[in-house]
CSV table of C-alpha atoms in Angstrom, one decimal:
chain,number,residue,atom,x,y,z
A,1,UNK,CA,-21.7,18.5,-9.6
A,2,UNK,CA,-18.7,19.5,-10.0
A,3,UNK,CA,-16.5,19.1,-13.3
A,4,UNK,CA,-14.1,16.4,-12.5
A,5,UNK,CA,-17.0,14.4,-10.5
A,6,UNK,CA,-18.9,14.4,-14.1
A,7,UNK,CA,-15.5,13.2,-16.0
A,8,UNK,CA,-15.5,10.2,-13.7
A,9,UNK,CA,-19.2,8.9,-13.8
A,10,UNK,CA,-18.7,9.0,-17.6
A,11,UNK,CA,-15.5,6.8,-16.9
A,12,UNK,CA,-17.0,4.7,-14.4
A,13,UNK,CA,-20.8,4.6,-14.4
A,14,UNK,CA,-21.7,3.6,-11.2
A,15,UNK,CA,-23.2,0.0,-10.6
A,16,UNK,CA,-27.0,-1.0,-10.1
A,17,UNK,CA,-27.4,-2.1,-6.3
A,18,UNK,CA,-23.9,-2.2,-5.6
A,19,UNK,CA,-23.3,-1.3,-2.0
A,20,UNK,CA,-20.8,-2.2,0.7
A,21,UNK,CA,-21.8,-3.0,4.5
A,22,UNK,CA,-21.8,-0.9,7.4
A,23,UNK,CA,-21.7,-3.0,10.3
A,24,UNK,CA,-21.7,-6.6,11.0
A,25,UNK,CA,-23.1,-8.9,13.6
A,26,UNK,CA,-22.3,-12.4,12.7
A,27,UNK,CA,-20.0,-14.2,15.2
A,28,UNK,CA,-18.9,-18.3,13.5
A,29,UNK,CA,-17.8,-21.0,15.8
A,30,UNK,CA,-14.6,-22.1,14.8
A,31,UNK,CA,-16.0,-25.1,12.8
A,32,UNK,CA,-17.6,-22.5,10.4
A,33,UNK,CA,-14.7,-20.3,10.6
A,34,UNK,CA,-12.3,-22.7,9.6
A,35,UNK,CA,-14.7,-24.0,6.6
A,36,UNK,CA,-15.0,-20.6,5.3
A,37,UNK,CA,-11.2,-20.0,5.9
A,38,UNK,CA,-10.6,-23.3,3.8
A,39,UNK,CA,-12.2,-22.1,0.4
A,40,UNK,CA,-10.5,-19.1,0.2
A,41,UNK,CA,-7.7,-19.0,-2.7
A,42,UNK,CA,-4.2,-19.6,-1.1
A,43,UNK,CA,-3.1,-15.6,-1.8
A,44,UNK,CA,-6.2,-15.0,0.0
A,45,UNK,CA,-5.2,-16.9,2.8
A,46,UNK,CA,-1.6,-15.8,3.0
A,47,UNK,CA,-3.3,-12.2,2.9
A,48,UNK,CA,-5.5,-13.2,6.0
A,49,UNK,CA,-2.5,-14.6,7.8
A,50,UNK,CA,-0.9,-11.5,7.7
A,51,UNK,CA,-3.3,-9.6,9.0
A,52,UNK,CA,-4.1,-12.6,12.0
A,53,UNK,CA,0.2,-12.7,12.3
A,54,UNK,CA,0.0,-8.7,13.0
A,55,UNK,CA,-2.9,-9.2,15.5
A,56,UNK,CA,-1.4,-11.8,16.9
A,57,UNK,CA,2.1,-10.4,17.5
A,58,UNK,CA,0.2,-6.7,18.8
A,59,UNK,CA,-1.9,-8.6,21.6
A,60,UNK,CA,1.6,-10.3,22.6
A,61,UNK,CA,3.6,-7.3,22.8
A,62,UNK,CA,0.4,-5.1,24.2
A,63,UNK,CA,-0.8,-7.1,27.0
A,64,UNK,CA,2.8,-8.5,27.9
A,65,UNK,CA,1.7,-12.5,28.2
A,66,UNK,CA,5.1,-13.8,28.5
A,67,UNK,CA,6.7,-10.9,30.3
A,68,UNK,CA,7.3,-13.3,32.8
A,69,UNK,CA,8.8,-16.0,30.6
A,70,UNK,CA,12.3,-16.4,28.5
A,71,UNK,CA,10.3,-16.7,25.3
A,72,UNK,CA,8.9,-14.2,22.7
A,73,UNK,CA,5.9,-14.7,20.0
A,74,UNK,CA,7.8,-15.0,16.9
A,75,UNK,CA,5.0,-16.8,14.5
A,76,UNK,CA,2.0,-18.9,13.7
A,77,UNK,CA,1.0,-21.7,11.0
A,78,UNK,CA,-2.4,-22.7,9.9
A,79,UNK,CA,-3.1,-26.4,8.6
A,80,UNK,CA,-6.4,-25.3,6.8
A,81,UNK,CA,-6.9,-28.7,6.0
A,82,UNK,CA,-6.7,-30.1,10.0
A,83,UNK,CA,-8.4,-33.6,10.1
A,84,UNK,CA,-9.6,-33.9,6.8
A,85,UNK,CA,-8.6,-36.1,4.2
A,86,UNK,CA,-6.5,-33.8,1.8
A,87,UNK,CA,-2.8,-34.3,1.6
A,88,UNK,CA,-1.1,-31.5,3.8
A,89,UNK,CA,1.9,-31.0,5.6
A,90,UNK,CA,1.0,-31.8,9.3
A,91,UNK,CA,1.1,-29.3,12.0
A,92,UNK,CA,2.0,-30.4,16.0
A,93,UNK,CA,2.8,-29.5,19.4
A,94,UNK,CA,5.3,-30.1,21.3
A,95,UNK,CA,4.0,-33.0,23.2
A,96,UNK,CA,2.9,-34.4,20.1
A,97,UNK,CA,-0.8,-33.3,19.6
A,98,UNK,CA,-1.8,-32.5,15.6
A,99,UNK,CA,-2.5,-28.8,15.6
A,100,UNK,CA,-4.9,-26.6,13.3
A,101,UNK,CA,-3.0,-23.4,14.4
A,102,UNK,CA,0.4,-23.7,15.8
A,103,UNK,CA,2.1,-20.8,17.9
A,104,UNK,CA,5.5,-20.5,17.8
A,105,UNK,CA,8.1,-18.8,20.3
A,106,UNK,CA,11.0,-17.8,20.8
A,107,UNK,CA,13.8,-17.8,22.9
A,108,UNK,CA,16.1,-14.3,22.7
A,109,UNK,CA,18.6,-16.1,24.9
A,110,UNK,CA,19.3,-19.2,23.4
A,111,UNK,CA,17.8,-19.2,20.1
A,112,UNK,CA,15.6,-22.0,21.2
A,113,UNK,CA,12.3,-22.8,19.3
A,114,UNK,CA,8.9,-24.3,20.9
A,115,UNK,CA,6.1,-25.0,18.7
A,116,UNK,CA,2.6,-24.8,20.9
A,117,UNK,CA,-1.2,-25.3,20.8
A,118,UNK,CA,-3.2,-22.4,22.1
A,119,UNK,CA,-4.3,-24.6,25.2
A,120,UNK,CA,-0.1,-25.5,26.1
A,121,UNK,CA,1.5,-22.2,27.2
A,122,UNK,CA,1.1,-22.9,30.5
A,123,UNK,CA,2.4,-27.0,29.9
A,124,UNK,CA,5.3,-25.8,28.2
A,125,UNK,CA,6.3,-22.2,29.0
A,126,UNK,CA,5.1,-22.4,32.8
A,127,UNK,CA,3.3,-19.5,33.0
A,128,UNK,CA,0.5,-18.6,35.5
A,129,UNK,CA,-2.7,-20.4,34.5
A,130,UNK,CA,-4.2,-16.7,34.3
A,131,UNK,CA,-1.8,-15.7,32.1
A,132,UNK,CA,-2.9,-18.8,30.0
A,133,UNK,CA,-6.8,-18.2,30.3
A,134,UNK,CA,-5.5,-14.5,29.1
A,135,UNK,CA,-3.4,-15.7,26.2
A,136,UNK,CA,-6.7,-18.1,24.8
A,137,UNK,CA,-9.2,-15.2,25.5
A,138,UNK,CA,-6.5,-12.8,23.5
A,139,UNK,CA,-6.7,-15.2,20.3
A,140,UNK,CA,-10.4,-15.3,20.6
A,141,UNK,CA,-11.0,-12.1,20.3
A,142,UNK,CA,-8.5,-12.0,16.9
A,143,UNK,CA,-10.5,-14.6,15.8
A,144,UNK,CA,-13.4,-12.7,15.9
A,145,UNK,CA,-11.8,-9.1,14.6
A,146,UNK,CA,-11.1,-11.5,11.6
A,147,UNK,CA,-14.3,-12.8,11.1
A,148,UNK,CA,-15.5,-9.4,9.4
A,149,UNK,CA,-13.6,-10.8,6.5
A,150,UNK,CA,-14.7,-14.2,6.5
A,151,UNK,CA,-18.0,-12.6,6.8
A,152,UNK,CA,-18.0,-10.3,3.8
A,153,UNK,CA,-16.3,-13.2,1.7
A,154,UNK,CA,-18.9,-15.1,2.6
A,155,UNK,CA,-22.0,-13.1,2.0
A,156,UNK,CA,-20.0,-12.7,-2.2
A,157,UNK,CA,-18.9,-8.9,-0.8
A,158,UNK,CA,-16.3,-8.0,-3.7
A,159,UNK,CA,-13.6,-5.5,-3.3
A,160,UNK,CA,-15.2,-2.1,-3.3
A,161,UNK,CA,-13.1,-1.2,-7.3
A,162,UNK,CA,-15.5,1.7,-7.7
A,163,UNK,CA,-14.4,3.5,-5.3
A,164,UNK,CA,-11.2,2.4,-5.4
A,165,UNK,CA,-10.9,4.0,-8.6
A,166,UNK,CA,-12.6,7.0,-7.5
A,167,UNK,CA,-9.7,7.3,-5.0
A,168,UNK,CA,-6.9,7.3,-7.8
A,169,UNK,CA,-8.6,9.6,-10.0
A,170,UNK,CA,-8.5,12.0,-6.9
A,171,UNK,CA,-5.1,10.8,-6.4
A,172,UNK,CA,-4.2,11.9,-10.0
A,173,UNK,CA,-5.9,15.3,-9.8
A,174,UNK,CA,-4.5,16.3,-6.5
A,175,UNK,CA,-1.1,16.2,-8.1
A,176,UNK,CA,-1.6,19.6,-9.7
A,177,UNK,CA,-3.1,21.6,-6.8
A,178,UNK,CA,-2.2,24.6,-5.3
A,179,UNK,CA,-2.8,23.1,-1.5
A,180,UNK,CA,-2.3,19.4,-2.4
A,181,UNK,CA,-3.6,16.7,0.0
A,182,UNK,CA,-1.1,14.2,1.6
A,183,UNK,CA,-2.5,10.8,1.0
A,184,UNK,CA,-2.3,8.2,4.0
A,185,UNK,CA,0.2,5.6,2.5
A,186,UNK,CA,-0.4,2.7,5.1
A,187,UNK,CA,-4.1,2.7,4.4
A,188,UNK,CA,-3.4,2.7,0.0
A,189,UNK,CA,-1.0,0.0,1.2
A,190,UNK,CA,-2.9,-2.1,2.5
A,191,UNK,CA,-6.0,-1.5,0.3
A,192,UNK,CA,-4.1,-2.2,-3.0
A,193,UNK,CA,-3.3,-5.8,-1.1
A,194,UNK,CA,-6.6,-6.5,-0.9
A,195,UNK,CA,-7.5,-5.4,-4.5
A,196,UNK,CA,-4.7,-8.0,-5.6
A,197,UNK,CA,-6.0,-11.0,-3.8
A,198,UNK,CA,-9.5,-9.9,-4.9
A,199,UNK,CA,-10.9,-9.7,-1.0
A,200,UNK,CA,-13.5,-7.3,0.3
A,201,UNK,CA,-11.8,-4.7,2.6
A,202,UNK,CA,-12.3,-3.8,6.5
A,203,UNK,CA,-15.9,-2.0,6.9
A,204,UNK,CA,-13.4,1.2,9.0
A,205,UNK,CA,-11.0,0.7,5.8
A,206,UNK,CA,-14.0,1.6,3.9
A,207,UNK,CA,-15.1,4.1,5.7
A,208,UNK,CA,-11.5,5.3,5.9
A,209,UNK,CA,-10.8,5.3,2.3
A,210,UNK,CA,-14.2,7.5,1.7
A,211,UNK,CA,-13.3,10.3,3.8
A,212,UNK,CA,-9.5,10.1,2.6
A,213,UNK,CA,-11.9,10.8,-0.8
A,214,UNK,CA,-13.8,13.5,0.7
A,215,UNK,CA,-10.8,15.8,1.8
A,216,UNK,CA,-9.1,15.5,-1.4
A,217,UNK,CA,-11.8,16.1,-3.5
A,218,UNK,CA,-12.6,19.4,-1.1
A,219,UNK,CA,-9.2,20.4,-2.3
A,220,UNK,CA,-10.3,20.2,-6.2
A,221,UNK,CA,-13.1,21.6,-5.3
A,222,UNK,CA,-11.6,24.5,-4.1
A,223,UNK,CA,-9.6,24.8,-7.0
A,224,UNK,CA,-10.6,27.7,-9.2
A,225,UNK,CA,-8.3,26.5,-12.7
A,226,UNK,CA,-9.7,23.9,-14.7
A,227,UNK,CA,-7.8,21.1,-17.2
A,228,UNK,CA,-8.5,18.5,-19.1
A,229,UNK,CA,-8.8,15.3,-17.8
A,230,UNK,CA,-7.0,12.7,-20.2
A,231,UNK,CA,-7.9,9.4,-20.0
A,232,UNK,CA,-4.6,7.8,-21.0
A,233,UNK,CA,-2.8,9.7,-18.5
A,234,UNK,CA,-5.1,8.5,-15.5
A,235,UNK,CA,-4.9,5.1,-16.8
A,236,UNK,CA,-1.0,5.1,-16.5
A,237,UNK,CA,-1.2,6.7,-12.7
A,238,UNK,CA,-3.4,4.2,-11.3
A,239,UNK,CA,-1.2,1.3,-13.9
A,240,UNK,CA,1.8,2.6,-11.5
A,241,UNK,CA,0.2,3.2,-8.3
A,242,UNK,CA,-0.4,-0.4,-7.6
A,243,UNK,CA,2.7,-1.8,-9.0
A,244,UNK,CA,4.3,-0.9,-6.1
A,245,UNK,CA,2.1,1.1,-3.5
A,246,UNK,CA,4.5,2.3,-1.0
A,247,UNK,CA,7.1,3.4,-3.1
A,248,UNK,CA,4.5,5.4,-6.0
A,249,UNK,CA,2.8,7.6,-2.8
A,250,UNK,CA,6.6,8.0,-0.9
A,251,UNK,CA,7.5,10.3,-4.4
A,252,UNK,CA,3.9,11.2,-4.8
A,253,UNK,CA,3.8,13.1,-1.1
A,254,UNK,CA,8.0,14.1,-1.9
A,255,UNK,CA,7.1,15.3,-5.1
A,256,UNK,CA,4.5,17.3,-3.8
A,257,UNK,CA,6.8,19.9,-2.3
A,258,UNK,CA,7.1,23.1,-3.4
A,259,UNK,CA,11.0,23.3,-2.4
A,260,UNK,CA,14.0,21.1,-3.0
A,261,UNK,CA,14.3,19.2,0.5
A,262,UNK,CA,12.2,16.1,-0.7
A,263,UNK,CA,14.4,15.3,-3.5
A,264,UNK,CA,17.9,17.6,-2.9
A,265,UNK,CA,21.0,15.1,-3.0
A,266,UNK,CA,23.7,17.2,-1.8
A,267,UNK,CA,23.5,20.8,-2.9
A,268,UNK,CA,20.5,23.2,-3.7
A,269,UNK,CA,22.0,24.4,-7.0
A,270,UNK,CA,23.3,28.3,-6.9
A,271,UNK,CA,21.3,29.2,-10.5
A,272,UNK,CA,18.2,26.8,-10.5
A,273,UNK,CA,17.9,27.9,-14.4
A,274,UNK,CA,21.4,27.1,-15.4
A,275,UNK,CA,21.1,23.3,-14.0
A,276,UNK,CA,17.1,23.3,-15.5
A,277,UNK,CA,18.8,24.2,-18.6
A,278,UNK,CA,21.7,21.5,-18.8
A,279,UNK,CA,19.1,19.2,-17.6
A,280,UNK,CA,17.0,19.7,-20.4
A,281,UNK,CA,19.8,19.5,-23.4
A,282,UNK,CA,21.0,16.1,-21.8
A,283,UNK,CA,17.1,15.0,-21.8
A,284,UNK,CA,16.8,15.7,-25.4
A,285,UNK,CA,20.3,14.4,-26.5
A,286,UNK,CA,18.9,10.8,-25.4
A,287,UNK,CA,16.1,11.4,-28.1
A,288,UNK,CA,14.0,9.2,-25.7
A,289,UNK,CA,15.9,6.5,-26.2
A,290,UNK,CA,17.1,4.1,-23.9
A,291,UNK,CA,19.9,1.6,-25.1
A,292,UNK,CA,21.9,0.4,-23.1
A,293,UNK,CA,24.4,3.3,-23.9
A,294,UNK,CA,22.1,5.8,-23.2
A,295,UNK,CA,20.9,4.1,-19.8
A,296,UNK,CA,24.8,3.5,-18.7
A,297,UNK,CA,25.4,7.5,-20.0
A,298,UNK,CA,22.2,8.7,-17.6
A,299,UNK,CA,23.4,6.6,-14.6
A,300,UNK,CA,26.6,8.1,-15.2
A,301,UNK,CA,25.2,11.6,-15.2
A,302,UNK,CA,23.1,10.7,-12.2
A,303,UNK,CA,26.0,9.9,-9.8
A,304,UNK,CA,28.0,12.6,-10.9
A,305,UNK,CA,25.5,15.9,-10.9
A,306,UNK,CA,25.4,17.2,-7.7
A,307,UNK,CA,21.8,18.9,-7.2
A,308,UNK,CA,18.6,15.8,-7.6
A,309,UNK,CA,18.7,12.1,-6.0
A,310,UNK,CA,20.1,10.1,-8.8
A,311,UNK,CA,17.1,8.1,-8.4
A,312,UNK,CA,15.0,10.5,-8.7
A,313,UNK,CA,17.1,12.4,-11.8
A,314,UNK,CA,16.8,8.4,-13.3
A,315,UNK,CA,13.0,8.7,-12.6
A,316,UNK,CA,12.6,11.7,-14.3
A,317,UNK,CA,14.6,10.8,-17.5
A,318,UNK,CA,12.5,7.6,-18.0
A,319,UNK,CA,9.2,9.6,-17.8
A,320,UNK,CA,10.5,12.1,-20.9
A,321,UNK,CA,11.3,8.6,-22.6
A,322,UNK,CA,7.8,7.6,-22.2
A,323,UNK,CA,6.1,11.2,-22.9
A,324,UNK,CA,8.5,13.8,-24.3
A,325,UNK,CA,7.9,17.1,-22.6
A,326,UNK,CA,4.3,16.9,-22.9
A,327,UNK,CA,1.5,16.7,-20.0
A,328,UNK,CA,2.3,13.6,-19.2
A,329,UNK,CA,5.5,14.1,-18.1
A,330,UNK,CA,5.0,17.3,-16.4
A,331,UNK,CA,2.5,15.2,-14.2
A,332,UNK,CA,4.5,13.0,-12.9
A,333,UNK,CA,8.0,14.7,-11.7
A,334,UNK,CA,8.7,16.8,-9.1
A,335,UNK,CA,6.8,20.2,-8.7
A,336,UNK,CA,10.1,22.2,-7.8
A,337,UNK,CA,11.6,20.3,-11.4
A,338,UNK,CA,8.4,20.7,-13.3
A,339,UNK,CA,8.3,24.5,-12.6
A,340,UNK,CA,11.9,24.7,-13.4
A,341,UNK,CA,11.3,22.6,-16.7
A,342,UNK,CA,8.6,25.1,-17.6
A,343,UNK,CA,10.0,28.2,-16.8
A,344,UNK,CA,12.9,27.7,-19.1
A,345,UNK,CA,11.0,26.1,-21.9
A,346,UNK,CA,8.9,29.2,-22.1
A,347,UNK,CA,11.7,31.2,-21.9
A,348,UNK,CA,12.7,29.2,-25.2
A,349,UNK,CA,9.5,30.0,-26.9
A,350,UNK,CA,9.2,33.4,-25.8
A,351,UNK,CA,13.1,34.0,-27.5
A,352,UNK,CA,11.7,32.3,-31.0
């Protein structure tokens, strides 16, 4: 086993019995779909909806059901509560009918807006009864790709943490090898939304997210230099990760770089070590504070240097705040400014 592998069992002993499904066979009539769908929290119904609104909107634009038509897909609404006696804002159809799911269109030309029921395309839209049949089989089937969910909520199938976690703590070591691993953003995306509504995850997300495990831990494993795993400092790499998914792994994959392209704003500087050196006197002058003088001072300084994003040069500056010039910080910037910190700080000690 290797070393980091043993660092992370102490962290997170695995669970007794704790396994996730690999395949499921359970098709619900829409009665027990809809129950199931009805005791799930309202963020985990807003969660589902997006993933039936994307569904939804990809079998429109795929199979081209209303190619023939004036009118686009443009939404859907759910009354989970359809028919039953809790108070509920009412859903209908355009000739009047109470809905449980209404389909709404579009028109690109006129801006016009039809609210439907799945069995009224053809009524109101006048396309082909085929096209119609097509349209209800199309919803079916989404229905059904859904049901996975419903499924794994129902049989009490928690979000996988575990090996969520185990993911982060790869994550957080990749960030120092030699040959990093690019992590698939859409997937942690979409995970992390889960893990916040507290919903079990696709059975191919799963299985995506353990061999998005498996190549980056090949890369550790490959990697002859061994550190010190601090608790504290993983802790505060997964806290940021899932504040805001997309944005954390868009720097993460830049910041991977060894050159300046991911984070340049104008100008590659002309002496690296000259600008690493300015950089770091105006770090220390802040003495990690960050008053509103200081912040107004670093925004300044920001817009008006020449070489780093002054997002990024913002970034950086909060992280010495937080950790001074110690692991922590070196961590979590840019390679091409960490080696450039490091190269001149040693050059400091080696002068003393």
């Amino acid at each position: 086993m290797e070393e980091w592998q043993s660092v992370f069992e102490e962290w997170f002993p695995k669970e007794i019995n704790k396994s996730y499904p690999i395949k499921i066979s359970k098709q619900y009539t829409s009665s027990q779909r809809w129950e199931i769908y009805a005791k799930l929290t309202k963020k985990q119904r807003e969660l589902v909806d997006k993933h039936r609104r994307y569904l939804i909107s990809s079998r429109f634009m795929e199979e081209h059901y209303l190619a023939a038509t004036d009118w686009v897909f443009s939404d859907f609404k759910i009354n989970p509560f359809f028919r039953t006696k809790r108070s509920q804002q009412k859903l209908y159809c355009e000739c009047g009918r109470e809905l449980k799911v209404q389909y709404i269109v579009k028109s690109p030309k006129t801006g016009k807006i039809l609210k439907l029921g799945i069995n009224h395309f053809a009524d109101h839209l006048h396309v082909s009864p085929t096209v119609a049949a097509s349209i209800h089989q199309g919803m079916t089937k989404v229905d059904l790709a859904l049901d996975e969910l419903l499924w794994l909520k129902q049989k009490n199938i928690d979000f996988p943490e575990g090996l969520w976690q185990k993911y982060c703590f790869v994550l957080y070591q990749n960030r120092r090898m030699k040959q990093p691993y690019l992590p698939d953003i859409k997937l942690a995306q979409r995970l992390a939304e889960f893990r916040q509504v507290e919903m079990p995850i696709y059975i191919a997300d799963y299985q995506a997210l353990e061999n998005e495990i498996k190549k980056i831990s090949e890369h550790i494993n490959g990697q002859p230099k061994k550190r010190q795993i601090k608790k504290e400092l993983f802790d505060d790499f997964a806290e940021e990760l899932v504040k805001d998914v997309e944005e954390f792994l868009i720097n993460y994959r830049a910041f991977l770089r060894k050159d300046w392209q991911s984070i340049v704003y104008e100008e590659v500087p002309v002496h690296p070590n000259a600008y690493f050196e300015t950089f770091i006197s105006v770090l220390r002058k802040t003495k990690r504070q960050r008053t509103p003088e200081v912040t107004a001072q670093m925004e300044y300084f920001a817009k008006n240097q020449r070489f780093i994003q002054p997002k990024i040069y913002l970034f950086i500056w909060k992280q010495y705040c937080r950790y001074g010039f110690t692991e922590g910080f070196f961590d979590s910037i840019p390679r091409i400014v960490r080696n450039g910190f490091l190269k001149v700080l040693r050059k400091e000690r080696e002068a003393i």
